[in-house]
Amino acid sequence: MAYSVLPIVDRQTGQVQFKFQGQWLIRYVDDPGQLEHLLARCARRPLFNPDSSELVLGVATAGQSQGRSIAFSLAKFPSLRPLTKLGS
């Protein structure tokens, strides 16, 4: 079952926060810039599926009132790749 959420995205760390069942949930996404871009184009509120840990966006598309569904996989911990470049 998917739940309607309103996520907050940190572009620097990839952290995604939203309220889920009365508590703040923190997850991480690999491409926060893309998520932020598509959130701005959503035709409906994003849906969080706790079973698959996916955030599903209904992105506005010509001819489709509900939009096209795009899923982002959310992780409990950040990826091991560096998120910033030191000394650059």
Short mmCIF file of C-alpha atoms in Angstrom, two decimals:
data_model
loop_
_atom_site.label_atom_id
_atom_site.label_comp_id
_atom_site.label_asym_id
_atom_site.label_seq_id
_atom_site.Cartn_x
_atom_site.Cartn_y
_atom_site.Cartn_z
CA MET A 1 0.00 0.00 0.00
CA ALA A 2 1.29 3.46 -0.89
CA TYR A 3 0.87 6.58 1.26
CA SER A 4 0.68 10.19 0.14
CA VAL A 5 3.67 12.21 1.44
CA LEU A 6 5.23 15.64 1.00
CA PRO A 7 9.03 15.15 0.84
CA ILE A 8 11.81 17.58 1.69
CA VAL A 9 14.95 17.01 -0.43
CA ASP A 10 18.52 18.05 0.47
CA ARG A 11 20.40 18.35 -2.84
CA GLN A 12 23.82 18.24 -1.18
CA THR A 13 23.45 15.03 0.83
CA GLY A 14 20.65 13.24 -1.03
CA GLN A 15 18.60 13.12 2.16
CA VAL A 16 14.82 12.88 1.72
CA GLN A 17 12.58 13.57 4.73
CA PHE A 18 8.82 13.26 5.08
CA LYS A 19 6.23 12.56 7.72
CA PHE A 20 4.97 8.97 7.63
CA GLN A 21 2.44 7.59 10.09
CA GLY A 22 3.04 10.48 12.50
CA GLN A 23 6.87 10.26 12.52
CA TRP A 24 9.57 11.88 10.43
CA LEU A 25 11.22 9.36 8.14
CA ILE A 26 14.71 9.97 6.71
CA ARG A 27 15.88 8.16 3.58
CA TYR A 28 18.49 8.78 0.89
CA VAL A 29 18.28 9.00 -2.90
CA ASP A 30 21.10 8.69 -5.47
CA ASP A 31 20.02 11.60 -7.69
CA PRO A 32 18.55 14.37 -5.52
CA GLY A 33 18.73 16.93 -8.34
CA GLN A 34 16.56 14.80 -10.62
CA LEU A 35 14.11 14.10 -7.80
CA GLU A 36 13.81 17.82 -7.04
CA HIS A 37 13.28 18.64 -10.73
CA LEU A 38 10.51 16.05 -11.11
CA LEU A 39 8.85 17.03 -7.81
CA ALA A 40 8.35 20.50 -9.30
CA ARG A 41 6.49 18.90 -12.24
CA CYS A 42 4.25 16.54 -10.22
CA ALA A 43 0.59 16.26 -11.24
CA ARG A 44 -0.30 14.78 -7.81
CA ARG A 45 1.28 14.28 -4.40
CA PRO A 46 4.11 11.74 -4.30
CA LEU A 47 3.35 8.30 -2.92
CA PHE A 48 5.65 6.34 -0.58
CA ASN A 49 5.52 2.55 -0.68
CA PRO A 50 7.12 1.28 2.57
CA ASP A 51 7.26 -2.34 1.32
CA SER A 52 9.51 -1.48 -1.65
CA SER A 53 10.96 1.74 -0.12
CA GLU A 54 10.06 3.68 -3.27
CA LEU A 55 8.85 7.22 -3.75
CA VAL A 56 6.52 7.29 -6.77
CA LEU A 57 5.93 10.58 -8.57
CA GLY A 58 3.10 11.29 -11.01
CA VAL A 59 4.90 13.66 -13.39
CA ALA A 60 2.78 15.86 -15.67
CA THR A 61 2.61 14.52 -19.22
CA ALA A 62 0.55 15.76 -22.16
CA GLY A 63 -2.61 13.69 -22.59
CA GLN A 64 -2.40 11.91 -19.21
CA SER A 65 -4.38 13.51 -16.39
CA GLN A 66 -2.67 11.46 -13.65
CA GLY A 67 0.75 11.95 -15.20
CA ARG A 68 3.48 9.39 -15.86
CA SER A 69 4.65 7.39 -12.83
CA ILE A 70 8.36 7.57 -12.02
CA ALA A 71 9.75 5.66 -9.02
CA PHE A 72 12.81 6.60 -6.97
CA SER A 73 14.39 3.95 -4.76
CA LEU A 74 15.06 5.25 -1.25
CA ALA A 75 17.81 3.83 0.96
CA LYS A 76 18.03 3.83 4.75
CA PHE A 77 21.69 4.86 4.60
CA PRO A 78 23.61 7.13 2.19
CA SER A 79 25.60 5.56 -0.63
CA LEU A 80 29.33 5.04 -0.20
CA ARG A 81 30.19 7.35 -3.10
CA PRO A 82 31.42 10.79 -2.06
CA LEU A 83 28.70 13.42 -2.17
CA THR A 84 31.09 16.39 -2.21
CA LYS A 85 34.57 17.04 -3.52
CA LEU A 86 37.02 18.34 -0.95
CA GLY A 87 39.58 20.84 -2.12
CA SER A 88 37.85 21.65 -5.42
#
